[in-house]
């Protein structure tokens, strides 16, 4: 094995390892002022449309009619952000935040406004009275910004909403960013989710030399929505055990007296950054190779801290009632209105802002400068840092195809050879992620140039494990997806390889990323990032090991529901088209690319030049397989996916042999989105193109990798749609052989021939005999597999019989 | 609050709390014999088609041509099952197993065959030579049984395949089963998944009085697929911390010498069952209320234990190479064939089976009797234990509807009143699950009769928490889904309430359950179980708090991909239809029912008798809203979902007012599956029914809750499909008001009127003026919301203008 070399691995500075400064009183005064200012701005965002500085007594018409937002988590987030600013200033640390309690959007917006970033990105929302009014008014207001952290928020790579992914995003951001500390706030509600619970162990794949650090900050404010949170209600000794069990060293900050909490928080943050610095120094300078015990901060503060204590006779601060809007009836109840006013005035805005709305020096002194501001971090707008990959010429990895559909290759194994060179050439900005399936998916050539990332114990019998491995594998699709998202959003490249059967696990995560891309594309200041690339292999048609229980090709349906401008679906039918497709995907930006390709030996169909042409075209006639040259086709056999393509070719061979008077056209679709009209998807064919390929009036038998509905859905507006007959995955089959599986789903060559016979009018009488023979062939194959446990050899070894040099024999 | 009373809560026996017997030598000899027999049978299943007892020398033709199965985990599972048998015999314990490493199917099959259950369920696979041959041959063989634990496996409630759900299934099975111990094996690969990592904390919702016990057995054999597993490679002290942090007390068994491991395993199992017994006794007899520290067993044995040590010069036993089939080339390589034979003979089959293939007394002595056998546990065939719910008459909870579409109710709040009585009447076999959203979803009336299950710390300000609460809430959709599945599969009833936005989190889990049901329905011995009921509320059309980032109605698309016989989708448009629908769902068996209904105030449309008729019919004409009585309709306005129904009614009102010469028919669909042909779904309408409702040639404007494609997909074979124009969810809208959201998706009343005008030929000239006025109305509404932050009052408060006693005014 060639080893990964990282030529400057000892040259990384350890920016967080300055001398541990003790927080001075004036620093803490600044922190407190910044915190109060952020709290003031947060309450203002939730409640006010006007009178932002309370320059006049608060009146009903200053208050928004619909009060939407989450106060509960916000003061804690504001505290964390203020203290991070102090650390950045004191140490010159480079910090990216990830706010798990992302519905605390007011906090991220408040800090971006206070540190000046917001006004730079959105000039109409600058540091003046008008800007403050707009900041308040736009929040969760029609046409404004969401109530949670979102792509619109400068400094964010993590959208609020669905919980669970904060820590995996943080680790993804830290990979290959040796100078970065990712401060990740985890709410106690989020801590109950599965993906978050698994994410703690990501420290077993983090290299203290080449990667940055993640500082988890577990924010225990006691409640999720209406219930107490588990981690807030276990004894502290149990929580310590748990965090130590995750491999962390916990540091606790608890309290409800701001002065006490500020002092303790400053102390704990200094300790945490000191330890991070020392861990990195020891690894980078002394070559320490033992897995370190990274710090974690546990922050216990009241939910809705500094908000109303008691409302209408019931306690609010410190309870679940503070989760969203502590005062509900501000426009209806004068007492609530008065409470809101005194709540806001309690932050002493006059100390924090001058009469023009500009934050005073006491506040702005804490804001770092330039890109040191977390809101302005280029890592949070990864496109700024994105560099093109150095991609080796994939044509050099082509398999030789002297005749189509005669030789076989394992497409993913061929791809693996090219990916090895991609990894070799891009040692600091490309990673491969997968749930321990990279070898099973036959991409193991990559292990010739790199290893699996691993900082836990290694045994002599282990292979390909090292702290700086660039293949990241853990048995959690959630973590793989989250790491890749975090890695891409901070300006790098990657590929997620996964069994098709298990990709539904991350349906919801895909949703959020696709929506992020959709919104980010509309923001001129967000620069394009590398696409999120899925390679789905070990697919549903070859369930040799894995039972029917978890087969489902429906991820494609799920993906196609998303905005057309961000999704692409490819089904390359052989090794060379797979190479061409993945090369294209790795060059693309701002998409989600889904590539489905098998790992089992598959007929080679396209010499490389034709493969490139076919992929560029996205769909085309296989001339060599079609018998309609010079005549109008009587039937079109279409296919998308490797197994369907094999069956269609075999069906075409039978038809050409047995019914030579029938003009058969074979069409293969690589780029599924070509089937849609151009009004629906940018890749969509015009009707003229579609009609030229599929005809407008001839029967089209379409053999498809996924659920048949999807083809109808994509093509239902086409002229020829009434003649379209789709065979696809039908949820049939348990334990079986490859061809039996195909037969159980009625996608086999014999059934396709029957379909053609049934749909073409005016066939000669012997077509009826052929039809019956085809059904007999199915019974023969079924009986053979039941008896012998494998498919008949004429099926298993089938190849195109009409090739030059290959005698044309009856194919079945 | 009325408190839950469980009249016999101190009467539960504590069956596992017998005197701690010390395992005798003869018991351990039995255990070892049973284990060897199970290992022998496991290897046989993976490899052999014939010569099951090795009565003749092993030849190539005895070996299966395709070697598919997982050996690595199997000997460990066999060990656990053998030792559980000892405990069952020694203590009379009632034990259900859940095997997380479910691809170790050979183990579950071997034990079922050895304890006699298999032959009882499948008489052709009994305890004789023919039966053994069939047991071997059928395994992962065409037409046979899957290689993983599956519905076909007696004793199983947990399908192998996708990992992560073992422990949540185990807890679901333990709820309300005070006498049951659920022994749950967790593989070290599975332990890396998110859902499993979160599941450890389920001990915070387990009541030691009313619930049974879960005994997790963490099986560390060192590797997942090709990689070491995290928990196998952290220091033992860290693992102890982790398990204690989860609230458990770990007991370790490690080794590779069978005699040593047997002794230690017996000792540890006795300790674990003793502790469980003592915890239950203390809670049940002494009233101990502190959360106990439940035992967990950590079992460290080599992967592929007792299999080939070295194959082709590389170590196999104890490495990842033992994951699947340790000997690959048995038919090709005589040395491999010889190794297989000596491996199998190493178990000394002659000691274990007599010449007829029957297990000898040494082996069978360990098998418990009757339903004490884990393979024969009625809990694993829950339909045997299922009792009908006592359902209060939902008609008593109907809202009064003197005029349709005039008054408003919050449908889920109305449902909550009925659910309260369902819970009151079914205190031991019905539970409500949800990710801390039960109150937010306005089902909080249930807290008048029960609490949330909670055994962690409680503060004075908390409400509705108690160890025996019947509402189970944690912020993990995975856990809610898994608990409900485990609860249903063991013969009880339940409902999962969830925000529609977040239900995609469990897409993959739904898949497996739907497939389980599909297969189970084909097994005559598996009795029907209660349906899995989803109530999706806080739906995508009212994203008031939650941003666009995670809105997606596509769970319906996902569900409809599954086998029609097991899925049902309902969109009741008002409170009374919701009551009728959920009553129906709770009475049904073996389905997945998805009910989508809003929680916001919604127009009441149906008095209860009509609601029942409408739901029974599944789709129908709203006569009072239609103006086509006595004439052919010129246009059909169809709707499914509460918000679309509101907009269709408002559009119908406008059309009837403004273009009275136009005959408008309003059709509402509650049961979405009615749209399919009866050949596709048992609820499907005939073409005659469909044509009668929707016509064959008139334009149909269909306003739909979800993605519009779904309606096309369901109806594309209908005569009227070319005239069908669907408006649905389009991925638009960020921060907005309810009506603005509808407008952004082109589903609003004004757009629907325009759609109708655009599609009906021959309208009078003033239709063009109306068309323009409709577009102006949209602009008016848009401008109003942008200015005022809420919808205009005529939109917000709209009601049906043509009701008796309500003056008919222009509706817009």
Coordinates of N, CA, C and O in Angstrom, one line a residue, chain B residues 557-616:
Chain B
X557 N -46.4 9.9 -0.7 CA -45.8 9.2 -1.9 C -45.0 7.9 -1.5 O -45.1 6.9 -2.1
X558 N -44.3 8.1 -0.4 CA -43.4 7.0 0.1 C -44.3 5.8 0.5 O -44.1 4.7 0.1
X559 N -45.4 6.1 1.2 CA -46.3 5.1 1.7 C -47.0 4.3 0.5 O -47.1 3.1 0.5
X560 N -47.4 5.1 -0.5 CA -48.1 4.5 -1.6 C -47.3 3.6 -2.5 O -47.8 2.8 -3.2
X561 N -45.9 3.7 -2.3 CA -45.1 2.8 -3.0 C -45.2 1.4 -2.5 O -44.7 0.4 -3.1
X562 N -45.7 1.3 -1.3 CA -45.7 -0.1 -0.7 C -47.0 -0.8 -1.1 O -47.9 -0.3 -1.7
X563 N -46.9 -2.1 -0.9 CA -48.0 -3.0 -1.3 C -49.4 -2.5 -0.9 O -49.6 -2.2 0.2
X564 N -50.2 -2.4 -1.9 CA -51.5 -1.8 -1.7 C -52.3 -2.5 -0.6 O -53.0 -1.8 0.2
X565 N -52.1 -3.8 -0.4 CA -53.0 -4.5 0.6 C -52.7 -4.0 2.0 O -53.5 -4.3 2.9
X566 N -51.5 -3.4 2.3 CA -51.2 -3.0 3.6 C -51.3 -1.5 3.9 O -51.1 -1.1 5.0
X567 N -51.5 -0.7 2.9 CA -51.4 0.8 3.2 C -52.8 1.5 2.9 O -53.5 1.1 1.9
X568 N -53.1 2.4 3.8 CA -54.3 3.2 3.7 C -53.9 4.7 4.0 O -53.2 4.9 4.9
X569 N -54.5 5.6 3.2 CA -54.2 7.0 3.4 C -55.5 7.8 3.5 O -56.3 7.7 2.6
X570 N -55.7 8.5 4.6 CA -56.9 9.3 4.8 C -56.6 10.8 5.0 O -55.7 11.1 5.7
X571 N -57.4 11.6 4.4 CA -57.3 13.0 4.5 C -58.6 13.6 5.0 O -59.3 14.4 4.2
X572 N -59.1 13.4 6.2 CA -60.4 13.9 6.6 C -60.4 15.4 6.6 O -59.4 16.0 7.2
X573 N -61.4 16.1 6.0 CA -61.3 17.5 5.9 C -61.9 18.3 7.1 O -61.8 19.5 7.1
X574 N -62.5 17.6 8.1 CA -63.0 18.4 9.2 C -62.9 17.5 10.5 O -62.5 16.3 10.5
X575 N -63.5 18.0 11.6 CA -63.4 17.3 12.9 C -64.2 16.0 12.9 O -63.7 15.0 13.3
X576 N -65.4 16.1 12.4 CA -66.2 14.9 12.5 C -65.7 13.7 11.6 O -65.7 12.6 12.0
X577 N -65.2 14.1 10.4 CA -64.6 13.1 9.5 C -63.4 12.5 10.2 O -63.0 11.3 10.0
X578 N -62.6 13.3 10.9 CA -61.4 12.8 11.6 C -61.8 11.8 12.6 O -61.2 10.8 12.7
X579 N -62.8 12.1 13.4 CA -63.3 11.2 14.4 C -63.6 9.8 13.8 O -63.2 8.8 14.2
X580 N -64.4 9.9 12.8 CA -64.9 8.7 12.1 C -63.7 7.9 11.5 O -63.6 6.7 11.6
X581 N -62.8 8.6 11.0 CA -61.6 8.0 10.3 C -60.7 7.3 11.4 O -60.3 6.1 11.2
X582 N -60.4 7.9 12.5 CA -59.5 7.3 13.5 C -60.2 6.2 14.2 O -59.6 5.1 14.5
X583 N -61.5 6.3 14.4 CA -62.2 5.1 15.0 C -62.1 3.9 14.0 O -61.8 2.8 14.5
X584 N -62.2 4.1 12.7 CA -62.1 3.1 11.8 C -60.7 2.5 11.8 O -60.5 1.3 11.8
X585 N -59.7 3.4 11.9 CA -58.3 2.9 11.9 C -58.0 2.1 13.1 O -57.3 1.0 13.0
X586 N -58.5 2.5 14.3 CA -58.2 1.7 15.5 C -58.9 0.4 15.5 O -58.5 -0.5 16.3
X587 N -59.9 0.2 14.7 CA -60.5 -1.1 14.6 C -59.9 -2.0 13.6 O -60.2 -3.2 13.5
X588 N -59.0 -1.5 12.7 CA -58.5 -2.3 11.6 C -57.3 -3.1 12.0 O -56.8 -3.0 13.1
X589 N -56.9 -4.0 11.2 CA -55.8 -5.0 11.5 C -54.9 -5.0 10.3 O -55.3 -5.0 9.1
X590 N -53.6 -5.2 10.6 CA -52.6 -5.5 9.6 C -52.4 -4.5 8.5 O -51.9 -4.8 7.5
X591 N -52.8 -3.2 8.8 CA -52.5 -2.1 7.9 C -51.5 -1.2 8.5 O -51.3 -1.1 9.7
X592 N -51.0 -0.3 7.6 CA -50.5 1.0 8.0 C -51.5 2.0 7.6 O -51.8 2.2 6.4
X593 N -52.1 2.7 8.5 CA -53.0 3.8 8.2 C -52.3 5.2 8.4 O -51.8 5.4 9.5
X594 N -52.4 6.0 7.4 CA -51.8 7.3 7.5 C -53.0 8.3 7.5 O -53.7 8.3 6.5
X595 N -53.1 9.1 8.6 CA -54.2 10.1 8.6 C -53.5 11.4 8.7 O -52.7 11.7 9.6
X596 N -53.9 12.3 7.8 CA -53.4 13.7 7.8 C -54.5 14.6 8.1 O -55.6 14.6 7.5
X597 N -54.3 15.4 9.2 CA -55.4 16.3 9.6 C -54.8 17.5 10.4 O -53.8 17.3 11.2
X598 N -55.3 18.7 10.1 CA -54.7 19.8 10.8 C -55.2 20.0 12.2 O -56.2 19.4 12.7
X599 N -54.4 20.8 12.9 CA -54.8 21.1 14.3 C -55.4 22.5 14.4 O -56.0 22.9 15.4
X600 N -55.3 23.4 13.4 CA -55.8 24.7 13.4 C -57.3 24.8 13.2 O -57.8 23.8 12.7
X601 N -57.9 25.8 13.7 CA -59.4 25.9 13.5 C -59.7 25.7 12.0 O -59.1 26.3 11.1
X602 N -60.7 24.8 11.8 CA -61.0 24.4 10.4 C -62.5 24.4 10.3 O -63.2 24.1 11.3
X603 N -63.1 24.7 9.2 CA -64.5 24.8 9.0 C -65.1 23.4 9.2 O -64.6 22.4 8.7
X604 N -66.2 23.3 10.0 CA -66.9 22.1 10.1 C -67.8 21.9 8.9 O -68.6 22.7 8.5
X605 N -67.6 20.7 8.3 CA -68.3 20.5 7.0 C -69.5 19.5 7.1 O -70.5 19.6 6.5
X606 N -69.3 18.5 8.0 CA -70.2 17.4 8.0 C -70.9 17.2 9.4 O -70.1 16.9 10.3
X607 N -72.2 17.2 9.5 CA -72.8 16.7 10.7 C -72.4 15.2 10.8 O -72.1 14.6 9.7
X608 N -72.4 14.7 12.0 CA -71.8 13.3 12.1 C -72.4 12.3 11.2 O -71.7 11.5 10.6
X609 N -73.8 12.2 11.1 CA -74.3 11.1 10.2 C -73.7 11.2 8.8 O -73.3 10.2 8.2
X610 N -73.6 12.4 8.3 CA -73.0 12.6 6.9 C -71.5 12.3 6.9 O -71.0 11.8 5.9
X611 N -70.9 12.7 8.0 CA -69.4 12.4 8.1 C -69.2 10.9 8.0 O -68.3 10.5 7.3
X612 N -70.0 10.1 8.7 CA -69.8 8.7 8.6 C -70.0 8.2 7.2 O -69.3 7.4 6.7
X613 N -71.1 8.7 6.6 CA -71.4 8.2 5.3 C -70.3 8.6 4.3 O -69.9 7.8 3.5
X614 N -69.8 9.9 4.5 CA -68.8 10.3 3.6 C -67.5 9.5 3.7 O -66.8 9.1 2.8
X615 N -67.1 9.2 5.0 CA -65.9 8.4 5.2 C -66.1 7.0 4.7 O -65.1 6.4 4.2
X616 N -67.3 6.4 4.9 CA -67.5 5.1 4.4 C -67.4 5.0 2.9 O -66.8 4.1 2.4

